[in-house]
Amino acid sequence: MDEDLVWCINYLKNINHLTEEIHLTPELALRALMNITMPLSLSDEFYERQDKILKRLISRKETIDVENLEEIRPHISIVKSDIVSLKADAIVDAGNEKLLGCFLPLHGCVDNAIHSFAGLEVRRDLLKMMERQGHDEACGLVKVTKGYNLQAKYIFHTVGPQIIHRVNEKNERDLKSSYLSCLKKADEMHLKSLVFPSISTGIYGYPIEKACKIAINVTKNYLLNSKIKRVVFDLFSQGDYNVYFDAIKESYR
Ligand code: AR6
């Protein structure tokens, strides 16, 4: 087994006071351990070895450079892909109010994927920001970290609304605000490309048909006065892709 993997697994087991054997492949064991780790004072050696492993894992994925995607409408593309495979100036992460990434080992959310492939540096940086802030993150804002081991230069962390019964006006405002905050931040940072996942439509239960209309309308209007060259909507299932495809065609009629 790869020496860095063995070292990192043992290191994180130690940090988390775990003694029992983990019955997963080494790559998954490392990911699960990263997911549960609070990076209070991890050693430089850990980060160096982790970065080597993650760079290798990412290089095995087929990279999609968003500049090469076809534009479905001016400055807008859609793609069905794992967001960690995308090369862009920034990708957006749909987080929760703690803004420290997903702590559930190997969970299937976009937050877990992004943090797991970018590296624990992201949680470390967010932890500092959240400690300084002193309270949970409200919906609809954005905080920026580097992309670390990802192909994206930056990660924009936003919290979308969680739907309890059915969508209300505040939920709509909050979702609109998540998209708008990210678009404004991208312009402020002079970024050329920005990738959105379908914020709030997974665990947070926002119906995709409603959420995608907000995503598209906010983006379309914003792009009328923006220097961003490409906004990409990244969908994770064919069904979601089709919903976005139809809604984009419809909204530009
Ligand atoms: N690449 C692109 N999209 C993905 C990926 C991926 N690797 N994985 C999932 N999606 P969700 P939310 C899609 O649940 O609804 C987290 O636990 C997924 O299919 O990730 O905003 C946070 O910590 C769906 O279409 O985010 C929060 O607690 C979309 O991403 C909570 O979930 C969003 O689904 C936030 O819930």
PDB file of C-alpha atoms and ligand atoms in Angstrom:
ATOM      1  CA  MET A   1       0.000   0.000   0.000  1.00  0.00           C
ATOM      2  CA  ASP A   2       1.119   3.563  -0.706  1.00  0.00           C
ATOM      3  CA  GLU A   3       3.309   4.867   2.114  1.00  0.00           C
ATOM      4  CA  ASP A   4       1.637   8.308   2.256  1.00  0.00           C
ATOM      5  CA  LEU A   5      -1.805   6.716   2.525  1.00  0.00           C
ATOM      6  CA  VAL A   6      -0.766   4.447   5.382  1.00  0.00           C
ATOM      7  CA  TRP A   7       0.882   7.360   7.160  1.00  0.00           C
ATOM      8  CA  CYS A   8      -2.136   9.706   6.768  1.00  0.00           C
ATOM      9  CA  ILE A   9      -4.657   7.038   7.815  1.00  0.00           C
ATOM     10  CA  ASN A  10      -2.684   6.233  10.959  1.00  0.00           C
ATOM     11  CA  TYR A  11      -2.165   9.917  11.706  1.00  0.00           C
ATOM     12  CA  LEU A  12      -5.880  10.755  11.453  1.00  0.00           C
ATOM     13  CA  LYS A  13      -6.881   7.612  13.381  1.00  0.00           C
ATOM     14  CA  ASN A  14      -4.608   8.788  16.147  1.00  0.00           C
ATOM     15  CA  ILE A  15      -5.973  12.344  16.112  1.00  0.00           C
ATOM     16  CA  ASN A  16      -9.515  10.935  16.329  1.00  0.00           C
ATOM     17  CA  HIS A  17      -8.593   8.347  19.024  1.00  0.00           C
ATOM     18  CA  LEU A  18      -9.638   5.421  16.838  1.00  0.00           C
ATOM     19  CA  THR A  19      -7.996   2.086  17.452  1.00  0.00           C
ATOM     20  CA  GLU A  20     -10.210  -0.381  15.576  1.00  0.00           C
ATOM     21  CA  GLU A  21      -9.473  -1.515  12.039  1.00  0.00           C
ATOM     22  CA  ILE A  22     -11.307   0.333   9.246  1.00  0.00           C
ATOM     23  CA  HIS A  23     -12.812  -2.057   6.710  1.00  0.00           C
ATOM     24  CA  LEU A  24     -12.634   0.190   3.671  1.00  0.00           C
ATOM     25  CA  THR A  25     -10.193   0.610   0.803  1.00  0.00           C
ATOM     26  CA  PRO A  26      -7.300   2.885   1.874  1.00  0.00           C
ATOM     27  CA  GLU A  27      -8.581   5.765  -0.287  1.00  0.00           C
ATOM     28  CA  LEU A  28     -12.062   5.554   1.250  1.00  0.00           C
ATOM     29  CA  ALA A  29     -10.647   5.119   4.741  1.00  0.00           C
ATOM     30  CA  LEU A  30      -8.667   8.330   4.308  1.00  0.00           C
ATOM     31  CA  ARG A  31     -11.730  10.186   2.992  1.00  0.00           C
ATOM     32  CA  ALA A  32     -13.898   8.943   5.883  1.00  0.00           C
ATOM     33  CA  LEU A  33     -11.256   9.994   8.392  1.00  0.00           C
ATOM     34  CA  MET A  34     -10.863  13.408   6.759  1.00  0.00           C
ATOM     35  CA  ASN A  35     -14.644  13.844   6.958  1.00  0.00           C
ATOM     36  CA  ILE A  36     -14.706  13.404  10.746  1.00  0.00           C
ATOM     37  CA  THR A  37     -11.544  15.386  11.519  1.00  0.00           C
ATOM     38  CA  MET A  38     -11.568  18.834  13.071  1.00  0.00           C
ATOM     39  CA  PRO A  39      -8.271  20.282  11.802  1.00  0.00           C
ATOM     40  CA  LEU A  40      -7.189  22.094  14.933  1.00  0.00           C
ATOM     41  CA  SER A  41      -3.433  21.642  14.608  1.00  0.00           C
ATOM     42  CA  LEU A  42      -2.541  19.113  11.961  1.00  0.00           C
ATOM     43  CA  SER A  43       1.138  18.860  11.140  1.00  0.00           C
ATOM     44  CA  ASP A  44       2.736  20.256   7.993  1.00  0.00           C
ATOM     45  CA  GLU A  45       3.811  16.705   7.188  1.00  0.00           C
ATOM     46  CA  PHE A  46       0.170  15.574   7.189  1.00  0.00           C
ATOM     47  CA  TYR A  47      -0.828  18.316   4.763  1.00  0.00           C
ATOM     48  CA  GLU A  48       2.121  17.576   2.474  1.00  0.00           C
ATOM     49  CA  ARG A  49       1.351  13.867   2.316  1.00  0.00           C
ATOM     50  CA  GLN A  50      -2.428  14.422   2.009  1.00  0.00           C
ATOM     51  CA  ASP A  51      -1.847  16.867  -0.868  1.00  0.00           C
ATOM     52  CA  LYS A  52       0.279  14.319  -2.724  1.00  0.00           C
ATOM     53  CA  ILE A  53      -2.477  11.706  -2.388  1.00  0.00           C
ATOM     54  CA  LEU A  54      -5.311  14.044  -3.399  1.00  0.00           C
ATOM     55  CA  LYS A  55      -3.406  15.403  -6.416  1.00  0.00           C
ATOM     56  CA  ARG A  56      -2.971  11.805  -7.563  1.00  0.00           C
ATOM     57  CA  LEU A  57      -6.652  10.931  -6.991  1.00  0.00           C
ATOM     58  CA  ILE A  58      -7.802  14.030  -8.871  1.00  0.00           C
ATOM     59  CA  SER A  59      -5.444  13.317 -11.755  1.00  0.00           C
ATOM     60  CA  ARG A  60      -7.230   9.977 -12.223  1.00  0.00           C
ATOM     61  CA  LYS A  61     -10.501  11.801 -12.880  1.00  0.00           C
ATOM     62  CA  GLU A  62     -11.292  13.116 -16.327  1.00  0.00           C
ATOM     63  CA  THR A  63     -10.840  16.877 -16.097  1.00  0.00           C
ATOM     64  CA  ILE A  64     -13.351  19.139 -17.773  1.00  0.00           C
ATOM     65  CA  ASP A  65     -12.061  22.626 -18.484  1.00  0.00           C
ATOM     66  CA  VAL A  66     -15.161  24.799 -18.351  1.00  0.00           C
ATOM     67  CA  GLU A  67     -13.710  27.069 -21.038  1.00  0.00           C
ATOM     68  CA  ASN A  68     -14.185  24.201 -23.491  1.00  0.00           C
ATOM     69  CA  LEU A  69     -17.856  23.682 -22.718  1.00  0.00           C
ATOM     70  CA  GLU A  70     -20.371  24.730 -25.294  1.00  0.00           C
ATOM     71  CA  GLU A  71     -22.446  27.778 -24.396  1.00  0.00           C
ATOM     72  CA  ILE A  72     -26.132  26.896 -24.300  1.00  0.00           C
ATOM     73  CA  ARG A  73     -26.938  30.625 -24.000  1.00  0.00           C
ATOM     74  CA  PRO A  74     -24.552  33.617 -23.918  1.00  0.00           C
ATOM     75  CA  HIS A  75     -21.959  32.980 -21.182  1.00  0.00           C
ATOM     76  CA  ILE A  76     -23.952  30.031 -19.784  1.00  0.00           C
ATOM     77  CA  SER A  77     -23.154  26.307 -19.961  1.00  0.00           C
ATOM     78  CA  ILE A  78     -24.584  23.240 -18.302  1.00  0.00           C
ATOM     79  CA  VAL A  79     -22.769  19.997 -17.614  1.00  0.00           C
ATOM     80  CA  LYS A  80     -23.451  16.704 -15.858  1.00  0.00           C
ATOM     81  CA  SER A  81     -20.360  15.964 -13.839  1.00  0.00           C
ATOM     82  CA  ASP A  82     -18.777  15.466 -10.457  1.00  0.00           C
ATOM     83  CA  ILE A  83     -17.967  19.074  -9.539  1.00  0.00           C
ATOM     84  CA  VAL A  84     -14.468  18.140  -8.343  1.00  0.00           C
ATOM     85  CA  SER A  85     -13.528  17.248 -11.951  1.00  0.00           C
ATOM     86  CA  LEU A  86     -14.116  20.779 -13.193  1.00  0.00           C
ATOM     87  CA  LYS A  87     -11.339  23.222 -13.970  1.00  0.00           C
ATOM     88  CA  ALA A  88     -12.620  26.744 -13.369  1.00  0.00           C
ATOM     89  CA  ASP A  89     -11.719  29.923 -11.537  1.00  0.00           C
ATOM     90  CA  ALA A  90     -14.208  29.066  -8.794  1.00  0.00           C
ATOM     91  CA  ILE A  91     -16.690  26.376  -7.881  1.00  0.00           C
ATOM     92  CA  VAL A  92     -19.501  26.909  -5.394  1.00  0.00           C
ATOM     93  CA  ASP A  93     -20.047  24.629  -2.406  1.00  0.00           C
ATOM     94  CA  ALA A  94     -23.525  24.237  -0.879  1.00  0.00           C
ATOM     95  CA  GLY A  95     -22.758  24.040   2.832  1.00  0.00           C
ATOM     96  CA  ASN A  96     -24.624  24.252   6.112  1.00  0.00           C
ATOM     97  CA  GLU A  97     -24.720  26.939   8.809  1.00  0.00           C
ATOM     98  CA  LYS A  98     -21.519  25.706  10.479  1.00  0.00           C
ATOM     99  CA  LEU A  99     -19.703  26.130   7.131  1.00  0.00           C
ATOM    100  CA  LEU A 100     -17.058  23.530   8.002  1.00  0.00           C
ATOM    101  CA  GLY A 101     -17.986  20.906   5.436  1.00  0.00           C
ATOM    102  CA  CYS A 102     -19.857  17.645   5.910  1.00  0.00           C
ATOM    103  CA  PHE A 103     -18.796  15.544   8.907  1.00  0.00           C
ATOM    104  CA  LEU A 104     -20.691  12.386   7.862  1.00  0.00           C
ATOM    105  CA  PRO A 105     -18.131   9.841   6.643  1.00  0.00           C
ATOM    106  CA  LEU A 106     -18.410   9.290   2.871  1.00  0.00           C
ATOM    107  CA  HIS A 107     -21.726  11.133   2.642  1.00  0.00           C
ATOM    108  CA  GLY A 108     -22.968  11.737  -0.914  1.00  0.00           C
ATOM    109  CA  CYS A 109     -23.482  15.521  -0.713  1.00  0.00           C
ATOM    110  CA  VAL A 110     -21.588  18.061  -2.786  1.00  0.00           C
ATOM    111  CA  ASP A 111     -20.087  19.556   0.394  1.00  0.00           C
ATOM    112  CA  ASN A 112     -18.512  16.207   1.267  1.00  0.00           C
ATOM    113  CA  ALA A 113     -17.114  15.734  -2.251  1.00  0.00           C
ATOM    114  CA  ILE A 114     -15.574  19.202  -2.423  1.00  0.00           C
ATOM    115  CA  HIS A 115     -13.967  19.093   1.019  1.00  0.00           C
ATOM    116  CA  SER A 116     -12.737  15.515   0.529  1.00  0.00           C
ATOM    117  CA  PHE A 117     -10.906  16.291  -2.708  1.00  0.00           C
ATOM    118  CA  ALA A 118      -9.744  19.813  -1.877  1.00  0.00           C
ATOM    119  CA  GLY A 119      -8.189  18.726   1.416  1.00  0.00           C
ATOM    120  CA  LEU A 120      -8.472  19.511   5.114  1.00  0.00           C
ATOM    121  CA  GLU A 121      -6.853  22.906   4.477  1.00  0.00           C
ATOM    122  CA  VAL A 122     -10.316  24.131   3.449  1.00  0.00           C
ATOM    123  CA  ARG A 123     -11.929  23.187   6.772  1.00  0.00           C
ATOM    124  CA  ARG A 124      -8.937  24.642   8.613  1.00  0.00           C
ATOM    125  CA  ASP A 125      -9.313  27.992   6.821  1.00  0.00           C
ATOM    126  CA  LEU A 126     -13.089  28.077   7.313  1.00  0.00           C
ATOM    127  CA  LEU A 127     -12.699  27.224  10.983  1.00  0.00           C
ATOM    128  CA  LYS A 128     -10.542  30.318  11.440  1.00  0.00           C
ATOM    129  CA  MET A 129     -13.068  32.485   9.598  1.00  0.00           C
ATOM    130  CA  MET A 130     -15.997  31.076  11.577  1.00  0.00           C
ATOM    131  CA  GLU A 131     -14.192  31.498  14.906  1.00  0.00           C
ATOM    132  CA  ARG A 132     -13.478  35.104  14.033  1.00  0.00           C
ATOM    133  CA  GLN A 133     -17.114  35.593  12.984  1.00  0.00           C
ATOM    134  CA  GLY A 134     -18.392  34.080  16.246  1.00  0.00           C
ATOM    135  CA  HIS A 135     -21.739  32.880  14.943  1.00  0.00           C
ATOM    136  CA  ASP A 136     -23.268  30.514  12.403  1.00  0.00           C
ATOM    137  CA  GLU A 137     -23.342  31.465   8.756  1.00  0.00           C
ATOM    138  CA  ALA A 138     -26.650  32.912   7.549  1.00  0.00           C
ATOM    139  CA  CYS A 139     -28.233  31.765   4.302  1.00  0.00           C
ATOM    140  CA  GLY A 140     -27.399  33.568   1.091  1.00  0.00           C
ATOM    141  CA  LEU A 141     -23.884  34.848   1.806  1.00  0.00           C
ATOM    142  CA  VAL A 142     -20.502  33.714   0.496  1.00  0.00           C
ATOM    143  CA  LYS A 143     -17.097  32.995   1.988  1.00  0.00           C
ATOM    144  CA  VAL A 144     -14.053  32.214  -0.136  1.00  0.00           C
ATOM    145  CA  THR A 145     -11.228  29.723   0.337  1.00  0.00           C
ATOM    146  CA  LYS A 146      -8.544  28.560  -2.024  1.00  0.00           C
ATOM    147  CA  GLY A 147      -9.273  25.396  -4.013  1.00  0.00           C
ATOM    148  CA  TYR A 148      -6.113  23.674  -2.734  1.00  0.00           C
ATOM    149  CA  ASN A 149      -5.937  20.264  -4.435  1.00  0.00           C
ATOM    150  CA  LEU A 150      -8.871  20.875  -6.747  1.00  0.00           C
ATOM    151  CA  GLN A 151      -8.500  22.115 -10.291  1.00  0.00           C
ATOM    152  CA  ALA A 152     -10.593  25.126  -9.316  1.00  0.00           C
ATOM    153  CA  LYS A 153      -8.608  28.080  -7.997  1.00  0.00           C
ATOM    154  CA  TYR A 154     -11.228  29.038  -5.407  1.00  0.00           C
ATOM    155  CA  ILE A 155     -14.163  27.552  -3.559  1.00  0.00           C
ATOM    156  CA  PHE A 156     -17.121  29.806  -2.801  1.00  0.00           C
ATOM    157  CA  HIS A 157     -18.960  28.542   0.280  1.00  0.00           C
ATOM    158  CA  THR A 158     -22.620  29.448   0.553  1.00  0.00           C
ATOM    159  CA  VAL A 159     -25.560  28.157   2.579  1.00  0.00           C
ATOM    160  CA  GLY A 160     -28.826  27.757   0.724  1.00  0.00           C
ATOM    161  CA  PRO A 161     -32.246  27.597   2.383  1.00  0.00           C
ATOM    162  CA  GLN A 162     -33.532  24.387   3.916  1.00  0.00           C
ATOM    163  CA  ILE A 163     -37.155  23.644   3.051  1.00  0.00           C
ATOM    164  CA  ILE A 164     -39.152  22.546   6.068  1.00  0.00           C
ATOM    165  CA  HIS A 165     -42.719  22.217   4.734  1.00  0.00           C
ATOM    166  CA  ARG A 166     -42.980  24.026   1.459  1.00  0.00           C
ATOM    167  CA  VAL A 167     -41.108  26.857  -0.213  1.00  0.00           C
ATOM    168  CA  ASN A 168     -41.915  30.269   1.274  1.00  0.00           C
ATOM    169  CA  GLU A 169     -40.889  33.783   0.261  1.00  0.00           C
ATOM    170  CA  LYS A 170     -37.910  33.870   2.584  1.00  0.00           C
ATOM    171  CA  ASN A 171     -36.623  30.626   1.062  1.00  0.00           C
ATOM    172  CA  GLU A 172     -36.894  32.190  -2.391  1.00  0.00           C
ATOM    173  CA  ARG A 173     -35.061  35.329  -1.261  1.00  0.00           C
ATOM    174  CA  ASP A 174     -32.340  33.274   0.423  1.00  0.00           C
ATOM    175  CA  LEU A 175     -31.730  31.082  -2.613  1.00  0.00           C
ATOM    176  CA  LYS A 176     -31.642  34.114  -4.888  1.00  0.00           C
ATOM    177  CA  SER A 177     -29.180  35.705  -2.502  1.00  0.00           C
ATOM    178  CA  SER A 178     -26.843  32.657  -2.555  1.00  0.00           C
ATOM    179  CA  TYR A 179     -26.579  32.874  -6.333  1.00  0.00           C
ATOM    180  CA  LEU A 180     -26.265  36.649  -6.381  1.00  0.00           C
ATOM    181  CA  SER A 181     -23.621  36.768  -3.643  1.00  0.00           C
ATOM    182  CA  CYS A 182     -21.465  34.276  -5.550  1.00  0.00           C
ATOM    183  CA  LEU A 183     -21.847  36.101  -8.865  1.00  0.00           C
ATOM    184  CA  LYS A 184     -20.971  39.444  -7.270  1.00  0.00           C
ATOM    185  CA  LYS A 185     -17.976  37.938  -5.495  1.00  0.00           C
ATOM    186  CA  ALA A 186     -16.701  36.438  -8.753  1.00  0.00           C
ATOM    187  CA  ASP A 187     -16.834  39.869 -10.401  1.00  0.00           C
ATOM    188  CA  GLU A 188     -15.240  41.545  -7.403  1.00  0.00           C
ATOM    189  CA  MET A 189     -12.366  39.049  -7.665  1.00  0.00           C
ATOM    190  CA  HIS A 190     -12.130  39.528 -11.461  1.00  0.00           C
ATOM    191  CA  LEU A 191     -12.841  35.846 -12.061  1.00  0.00           C
ATOM    192  CA  LYS A 192     -13.749  34.653 -15.522  1.00  0.00           C
ATOM    193  CA  SER A 193     -15.550  31.397 -14.716  1.00  0.00           C
ATOM    194  CA  LEU A 194     -17.851  30.228 -11.943  1.00  0.00           C
ATOM    195  CA  VAL A 195     -19.515  26.834 -11.439  1.00  0.00           C
ATOM    196  CA  PHE A 196     -22.716  26.337  -9.466  1.00  0.00           C
ATOM    197  CA  PRO A 197     -24.028  23.017  -8.195  1.00  0.00           C
ATOM    198  CA  SER A 198     -27.789  22.860  -7.717  1.00  0.00           C
ATOM    199  CA  ILE A 199     -27.836  24.622  -4.339  1.00  0.00           C
ATOM    200  CA  SER A 200     -30.392  23.379  -1.763  1.00  0.00           C
ATOM    201  CA  THR A 201     -31.998  20.760  -4.027  1.00  0.00           C
ATOM    202  CA  GLY A 202     -30.442  17.716  -2.313  1.00  0.00           C
ATOM    203  CA  ILE A 203     -30.582  17.249   1.453  1.00  0.00           C
ATOM    204  CA  TYR A 204     -32.151  20.705   1.866  1.00  0.00           C
ATOM    205  CA  GLY A 205     -35.186  19.669  -0.154  1.00  0.00           C
ATOM    206  CA  TYR A 206     -35.771  22.633  -2.468  1.00  0.00           C
ATOM    207  CA  PRO A 207     -37.773  21.334  -5.463  1.00  0.00           C
ATOM    208  CA  ILE A 208     -35.406  21.424  -8.444  1.00  0.00           C
ATOM    209  CA  GLU A 209     -37.930  22.911 -10.878  1.00  0.00           C
ATOM    210  CA  LYS A 210     -38.435  25.924  -8.600  1.00  0.00           C
ATOM    211  CA  ALA A 211     -34.779  26.260  -7.591  1.00  0.00           C
ATOM    212  CA  CYS A 212     -33.490  26.125 -11.150  1.00  0.00           C
ATOM    213  CA  LYS A 213     -35.791  28.961 -12.274  1.00  0.00           C
ATOM    214  CA  ILE A 214     -34.274  31.137  -9.557  1.00  0.00           C
ATOM    215  CA  ALA A 215     -30.732  30.079 -10.453  1.00  0.00           C
ATOM    216  CA  ILE A 216     -31.253  30.816 -14.121  1.00  0.00           C
ATOM    217  CA  ASN A 217     -33.134  34.106 -13.745  1.00  0.00           C
ATOM    218  CA  VAL A 218     -30.692  35.570 -11.238  1.00  0.00           C
ATOM    219  CA  THR A 219     -27.742  34.552 -13.409  1.00  0.00           C
ATOM    220  CA  LYS A 220     -29.245  35.694 -16.684  1.00  0.00           C
ATOM    221  CA  ASN A 221     -30.071  39.153 -15.304  1.00  0.00           C
ATOM    222  CA  TYR A 222     -26.746  39.468 -13.523  1.00  0.00           C
ATOM    223  CA  LEU A 223     -24.740  38.613 -16.641  1.00  0.00           C
ATOM    224  CA  LEU A 224     -26.180  41.622 -18.474  1.00  0.00           C
ATOM    225  CA  ASN A 225     -23.743  43.781 -16.491  1.00  0.00           C
ATOM    226  CA  SER A 226     -20.849  41.548 -15.577  1.00  0.00           C
ATOM    227  CA  LYS A 227     -17.333  40.714 -16.698  1.00  0.00           C
ATOM    228  CA  ILE A 228     -17.752  36.992 -15.928  1.00  0.00           C
ATOM    229  CA  LYS A 229     -17.143  35.086 -19.139  1.00  0.00           C
ATOM    230  CA  ARG A 230     -18.705  31.760 -18.154  1.00  0.00           C
ATOM    231  CA  VAL A 231     -21.235  30.563 -15.599  1.00  0.00           C
ATOM    232  CA  VAL A 232     -21.673  26.801 -15.492  1.00  0.00           C
ATOM    233  CA  PHE A 233     -24.541  24.916 -13.890  1.00  0.00           C
ATOM    234  CA  ASP A 234     -23.190  21.533 -12.878  1.00  0.00           C
ATOM    235  CA  LEU A 235     -25.812  18.833 -12.395  1.00  0.00           C
ATOM    236  CA  PHE A 236     -25.237  15.472 -10.843  1.00  0.00           C
ATOM    237  CA  SER A 237     -28.011  13.422 -12.476  1.00  0.00           C
ATOM    238  CA  GLN A 238     -29.467  13.200 -15.962  1.00  0.00           C
ATOM    239  CA  GLY A 239     -32.884  14.113 -14.560  1.00  0.00           C
ATOM    240  CA  ASP A 240     -31.581  17.345 -13.018  1.00  0.00           C
ATOM    241  CA  TYR A 241     -29.639  18.132 -16.204  1.00  0.00           C
ATOM    242  CA  ASN A 242     -32.816  17.798 -18.262  1.00  0.00           C
ATOM    243  CA  VAL A 243     -34.727  20.105 -15.917  1.00  0.00           C
ATOM    244  CA  TYR A 244     -32.027  22.786 -16.271  1.00  0.00           C
ATOM    245  CA  PHE A 245     -31.748  22.287 -20.026  1.00  0.00           C
ATOM    246  CA  ASP A 246     -35.486  22.803 -20.546  1.00  0.00           C
ATOM    247  CA  ALA A 247     -35.663  25.740 -18.123  1.00  0.00           C
ATOM    248  CA  ILE A 248     -32.763  27.562 -19.802  1.00  0.00           C
ATOM    249  CA  LYS A 249     -34.302  27.138 -23.250  1.00  0.00           C
ATOM    250  CA  GLU A 250     -37.643  28.324 -21.907  1.00  0.00           C
ATOM    251  CA  SER A 251     -36.281  31.369 -20.076  1.00  0.00           C
ATOM    252  CA  TYR A 252     -34.513  32.744 -23.167  1.00  0.00           C
ATOM    253  CA  ARG A 253     -37.473  32.374 -25.487  1.00  0.00           C
TER     254      ARG A 253
HETATM  255  N1  AR6 B   1     -20.876  17.170  -7.883  1.00  0.00           N
HETATM  256  C1  AR6 B   1     -21.927  17.935  -8.298  1.00  0.00           C
HETATM  257  N2  AR6 B   1     -23.139  17.926  -7.680  1.00  0.00           N
HETATM  258  C2  AR6 B   1     -23.287  17.092  -6.634  1.00  0.00           C
HETATM  259  C3  AR6 B   1     -22.241  16.274  -6.143  1.00  0.00           C
HETATM  260  C4  AR6 B   1     -20.995  16.337  -6.823  1.00  0.00           C
HETATM  261  N3  AR6 B   1     -19.955  15.600  -6.440  1.00  0.00           N
HETATM  262  N4  AR6 B   1     -22.715  15.560  -5.084  1.00  0.00           N
HETATM  263  C5  AR6 B   1     -24.000  15.917  -4.917  1.00  0.00           C
HETATM  264  N5  AR6 B   1     -24.348  16.833  -5.841  1.00  0.00           N
HETATM  265  P1  AR6 B   1     -26.662  18.634  -1.485  1.00  0.00           P
HETATM  266  P2  AR6 B   1     -28.050  20.934  -0.289  1.00  0.00           P
HETATM  267  C6  AR6 B   1     -25.652  17.493  -6.077  1.00  0.00           C
HETATM  268  O1  AR6 B   1     -27.462  17.689  -0.653  1.00  0.00           O
HETATM  269  O2  AR6 B   1     -29.354  20.417  -0.762  1.00  0.00           O
HETATM  270  C7  AR6 B   1     -24.687  18.866   2.952  1.00  0.00           C
HETATM  271  O3  AR6 B   1     -24.607  17.791   3.840  1.00  0.00           O
HETATM  272  C8  AR6 B   1     -26.881  16.820  -5.517  1.00  0.00           C
HETATM  273  O4  AR6 B   1     -27.296  15.770  -6.386  1.00  0.00           O
HETATM  274  O5  AR6 B   1     -25.228  18.369  -1.636  1.00  0.00           O
HETATM  275  O6  AR6 B   1     -27.737  22.392  -0.501  1.00  0.00           O
HETATM  276  C9  AR6 B   1     -24.313  20.203   3.572  1.00  0.00           C
HETATM  277  O7  AR6 B   1     -23.323  20.070   4.569  1.00  0.00           O
HETATM  278  C10 AR6 B   1     -27.866  17.983  -5.504  1.00  0.00           C
HETATM  279  O8  AR6 B   1     -28.420  18.155  -6.809  1.00  0.00           O
HETATM  280  O9  AR6 B   1     -26.770  20.156  -0.911  1.00  0.00           O
HETATM  281  C11 AR6 B   1     -25.618  20.665   4.116  1.00  0.00           C
HETATM  282  O10 AR6 B   1     -25.875  20.108   5.371  1.00  0.00           O
HETATM  283  C12 AR6 B   1     -26.991  19.192  -5.222  1.00  0.00           C
HETATM  284  O11 AR6 B   1     -25.631  18.743  -5.397  1.00  0.00           O
HETATM  285  C13 AR6 B   1     -26.635  20.148   3.128  1.00  0.00           C
HETATM  286  O12 AR6 B   1     -26.035  19.011   2.528  1.00  0.00           O
HETATM  287  C14 AR6 B   1     -27.134  19.752  -3.825  1.00  0.00           C
HETATM  288  O13 AR6 B   1     -27.352  18.696  -2.903  1.00  0.00           O
HETATM  289  C15 AR6 B   1     -26.943  21.148   2.039  1.00  0.00           C
HETATM  290  O14 AR6 B   1     -27.962  20.616   1.253  1.00  0.00           O
END
